[in-house]
Amino acid sequence: MNRRGLRRKLLFSHIGVSLGSLLTIMLLVYFVMSFSFGKYVQHQYEAEANTILEDLKGSYNVNSGQWRMNNLMSISHQAMLRNYDIRIYDAVGNIIWDTENMGRMMHGSVSKGMHEKVSDSDSDHIVARDIIKNGEKIGSLEIIGIAGSFEMQNRQFLKLFNTLLGWAFVAVIAGVTMFSILMSNSLSRPLVRIKQIAVQMKKGNLSSRVPISSRQTEIEEVGLALNHLADSLQQQDKLRKHLTADIAHELRTPLTTIQSHIEAFQDGIWEVSSEKLEICHEQVMRLVKLIQDLESLSRVENPMVKLQRERLCLNEIIKNSVNSIKGQFEEKPIELVIKEQDQLYISGDAGRLTQVFANLLDNAYKYTNEGRISIEILEVSDQALVTITDTGSGIEPGELPNIFERFYRGDKSRDRRTGGAGIGLAIVKAIVEAHGGSISVMSKLGEGTCFTICFPKI
Ligand code: ADP
């Protein structure tokens, strides 16, 4: 896997998304600021002018026709701080206060003689207002340079804002790059591990597994699926190796017996007797059974061979199967019980289904020494269910997943030479599934086994 490719893609996509969002925000801020900046500044100095006007109205004494000095001083002080100038005229237009010429302008002295207006030599914007108190004009106000002063302050603010925005931009890009490197590492590390395991599996090493943490992500689920695949491949591999050995073993045992008997007859060591011939016949029949089982399995698994389906009474099929193997049951102290309620009908091949139940009952008999074998026929929603429960040896938990594999025989079956070749349950499963049904097993070692078969009811 190209780990750097994943990292590059993630990096580009993260940076792309962040750049896109940042640029959109910056453009928006820029346009909003430039369109509303003038209005905002105007609004600010208009508000300031109104405040000064209100202060002036408050500082005028109507009776004496005088302005309160300390109010004028504080307005001047504020003007100086904000970097603009104020001129105040009385009702007839005489200048009574000018912060530009603070030393010269004094209330009273100006009222007499100083009629000239301070020239507006500066190109600054002048805000002019009449001072009206109780409906009567008591003077007028000019504020010089207030717009420039506010504009400058706001421009300084904008400059700072833009600098901060630039730094934020750099910080976000750096953060996104680091985040995307961390992210791509955390994503690619498990993927690389999965790829390594898959390569090892391809080379035939089926023992490696992807380590899975407790908090499972989608990637870890892929790893889990790969682990399952490795498990089943390992299992298949083991079964395949067993299969060859099993077939050789199944063929060798009867053939060796037949060979030794015939050689003994030929060398005159043994007389040909009906007992000896019976032993040879049994071994031949064992080979015939093995070949029949193999043929039967290949027929069921061959999609070209169709089932002879018809409407069948499941209860009847089971009873026929019981009758076909009933003779054996007299040899061991085993009770055979059938529990049924209604007659259940399914669509199936009578011959094949009889074989299914005969195989299952045969196994139940083989692996049970005493006790009971019970068959229960039930109806569960639209399914016909059959359970076959025995009180036999049970199956080891480790063997359970394998018993439906062809040629799989449990250890006890091998040791006891029970005669089967380990194909019985493989045939059963193939027939049940060909009928659209399913089979499952539950077992407890030393206590018994229960097979459950399900068919769609008609
Ligand atoms: P076999 O010819 O060995 O019986 P099967 O395919 O019929 O082959 O069964 C496979 C294995 O499943 C058996 O070897 C045996 O270990 C186990 N098995 C099947 N049925 C039973 C049962 N009723 N009780 C215990 N073990 C069983």
Coordinates of N, CA, C and O in Angstrom, one line a residue, residues 318 321-322 324-325 328-329 336 352-368 373-375 386-390 395 403-404 423-429 431-432 438-441 449-455:
I318 N -39.8 -39.5 8.3 CA -39.0 -39.9 9.5 C -39.3 -41.3 10.0 O -38.4 -42.1 10.3
S321 N -37.5 -43.7 7.8 CA -36.0 -43.7 8.2 C -35.8 -44.6 9.4 O -34.9 -45.4 9.5
V322 N -36.7 -44.4 10.4 CA -36.6 -45.2 11.7 C -36.7 -46.7 11.4 O -35.9 -47.5 11.8
S324 N -36.0 -48.2 8.7 CA -34.9 -48.7 7.9 C -33.7 -49.1 8.8 O -32.9 -49.9 8.5
I325 N -33.6 -48.4 10.0 CA -32.5 -48.8 10.9 C -32.9 -49.4 12.2 O -32.1 -49.6 13.1
Q328 N -31.1 -52.3 14.3 CA -29.9 -52.1 15.1 C -30.2 -51.9 16.6 O -29.5 -52.3 17.5
F329 N -31.4 -51.2 16.8 CA -31.6 -50.7 18.1 C -31.9 -51.8 19.2 O -31.8 -51.6 20.4
L336 N -36.1 -45.6 21.8 CA -36.3 -44.7 20.6 C -37.7 -44.1 20.8 O -38.7 -44.8 20.8
R352 N -33.8 -38.9 -0.8 CA -32.7 -38.2 -0.2 C -33.0 -37.8 1.3 O -32.2 -37.9 2.2
L353 N -34.3 -37.5 1.6 CA -34.6 -37.1 2.9 C -34.6 -38.3 3.9 O -34.2 -38.2 5.0
T354 N -35.0 -39.5 3.3 CA -34.9 -40.7 4.2 C -33.5 -40.9 4.5 O -33.1 -41.3 5.7
Q355 N -32.6 -40.6 3.6 CA -31.1 -40.8 3.8 C -30.6 -39.9 4.9 O -29.8 -40.3 5.8
V356 N -31.2 -38.6 4.9 CA -30.8 -37.6 5.9 C -31.0 -38.2 7.3 O -30.2 -38.3 8.2
F357 N -32.3 -38.6 7.5 CA -32.7 -39.0 8.9 C -32.1 -40.4 9.2 O -31.7 -40.6 10.4
A358 N -31.9 -41.2 8.2 CA -31.2 -42.5 8.5 C -29.8 -42.3 9.0 O -29.3 -42.9 9.9
N359 N -29.1 -41.3 8.3 CA -27.7 -41.0 8.7 C -27.6 -40.5 10.1 O -26.8 -40.9 10.9
L360 N -28.5 -39.5 10.4 CA -28.5 -38.9 11.7 C -28.8 -39.9 12.8 O -28.2 -39.9 13.9
L361 N -29.8 -40.8 12.5 CA -30.2 -41.8 13.5 C -29.1 -42.8 13.7 O -28.8 -43.3 14.8
D362 N -28.4 -43.1 12.6 CA -27.3 -44.1 12.6 C -26.2 -43.6 13.5 O -25.7 -44.3 14.3
N363 N -25.9 -42.3 13.3 CA -24.8 -41.7 14.1 C -25.3 -41.7 15.6 O -24.5 -42.0 16.5
A364 N -26.5 -41.3 15.8 CA -27.0 -41.2 17.2 C -26.8 -42.6 17.9 O -26.4 -42.8 19.0
Y365 N -27.2 -43.6 17.1 CA -27.0 -45.0 17.6 C -25.6 -45.4 17.9 O -25.2 -45.9 18.9
K366 N -24.7 -45.0 16.8 CA -23.3 -45.4 16.9 C -22.6 -44.8 18.1 O -21.8 -45.4 18.8
Y367 N -23.0 -43.5 18.4 CA -22.3 -42.8 19.5 C -23.0 -42.8 20.9 O -22.7 -42.0 21.7
T368 N -24.0 -43.7 21.0 CA -24.8 -43.8 22.2 C -24.7 -45.3 22.7 O -25.0 -46.2 21.9
I373 N -32.9 -42.1 22.5 CA -32.7 -41.2 21.3 C -34.2 -40.7 21.0 O -35.1 -41.5 20.8
S374 N -34.3 -39.4 21.1 CA -35.7 -38.9 20.8 C -35.7 -38.0 19.6 O -34.8 -37.2 19.4
I375 N -36.8 -38.2 18.9 CA -37.0 -37.4 17.7 C -38.3 -36.5 17.9 O -39.3 -37.1 18.3
V386 N -37.2 -30.4 13.0 CA -37.0 -31.8 13.5 C -35.8 -31.8 14.4 O -34.7 -31.3 14.0
T387 N -35.9 -32.3 15.7 CA -34.7 -32.4 16.5 C -34.5 -33.9 16.8 O -35.4 -34.6 17.0
I388 N -33.2 -34.2 16.7 CA -32.8 -35.6 17.0 C -31.8 -35.5 18.2 O -30.7 -35.0 18.0
T389 N -32.2 -36.0 19.4 CA -31.4 -35.8 20.6 C -31.0 -37.2 21.1 O -31.9 -38.1 21.2
D390 N -29.7 -37.3 21.4 CA -29.3 -38.6 22.0 C -28.6 -38.3 23.3 O -28.3 -37.2 23.7
I395 N -20.0 -34.4 21.6 CA -18.9 -34.0 20.8 C -18.1 -32.9 21.4 O -18.7 -32.0 22.1
I403 N -17.7 -31.0 12.1 CA -18.3 -32.3 11.9 C -19.1 -32.4 10.5 O -19.3 -33.5 10.0
F404 N -19.4 -31.3 10.0 CA -20.1 -31.3 8.7 C -19.2 -31.3 7.5 O -19.6 -31.4 6.3
I423 N -18.2 -39.1 6.0 CA -18.9 -38.3 4.9 C -20.4 -38.2 5.3 O -21.1 -37.4 4.6
G424 N -20.9 -38.9 6.2 CA -22.3 -39.0 6.5 C -22.9 -37.6 6.7 O -23.9 -37.2 6.1
L425 N -22.3 -36.8 7.6 CA -22.9 -35.5 7.9 C -22.7 -34.5 6.8 O -23.5 -33.6 6.6
A426 N -21.6 -34.7 6.0 CA -21.4 -33.8 4.8 C -22.6 -34.0 3.9 O -23.2 -33.1 3.3
I427 N -23.0 -35.3 3.7 CA -24.1 -35.6 2.8 C -25.4 -35.0 3.4 O -26.2 -34.4 2.7
V428 N -25.6 -35.2 4.7 CA -26.8 -34.7 5.4 C -27.0 -33.2 5.1 O -28.0 -32.7 4.7
K429 N -25.9 -32.5 5.4 CA -25.9 -31.0 5.2 C -26.2 -30.6 3.8 O -27.0 -29.7 3.5
I431 N -27.8 -32.3 1.5 CA -29.2 -32.6 1.1 C -30.1 -31.6 1.7 O -31.0 -31.0 1.1
V432 N -29.9 -31.3 3.0 CA -30.8 -30.3 3.7 C -30.8 -29.0 3.0 O -31.8 -28.3 2.8
S438 N -31.9 -25.9 6.8 CA -30.6 -25.7 7.5 C -30.5 -26.7 8.6 O -31.5 -27.3 9.1
I439 N -29.2 -27.0 9.0 CA -29.0 -27.9 10.1 C -28.0 -27.3 11.1 O -27.1 -26.6 10.7
S440 N -28.2 -27.5 12.4 CA -27.3 -27.1 13.4 C -27.2 -28.1 14.4 O -28.0 -29.0 14.5
V441 N -26.1 -28.0 15.2 CA -25.9 -29.0 16.3 C -25.5 -28.3 17.6 O -24.9 -27.3 17.6
T449 N -26.0 -35.3 22.3 CA -25.9 -34.4 21.1 C -27.3 -34.1 20.6 O -28.2 -35.0 20.7
C450 N -27.6 -32.9 20.1 CA -28.9 -32.6 19.6 C -28.7 -31.9 18.2 O -28.1 -30.9 18.1
F451 N -29.2 -32.6 17.2 CA -29.2 -32.0 15.8 C -30.6 -31.4 15.6 O -31.6 -32.0 15.8
T452 N -30.6 -30.2 15.0 CA -31.9 -29.5 14.7 C -31.9 -29.2 13.2 O -31.0 -28.6 12.6
I453 N -32.9 -29.8 12.5 CA -33.1 -29.6 11.1 C -34.3 -28.8 10.8 O -35.4 -29.0 11.4
C454 N -34.2 -27.8 9.9 CA -35.3 -26.9 9.6 C -35.6 -27.0 8.1 O -34.7 -26.9 7.3
F455 N -36.9 -27.1 7.8 CA -37.3 -27.1 6.4 C -38.4 -26.1 6.2 O -39.2 -25.9 7.1

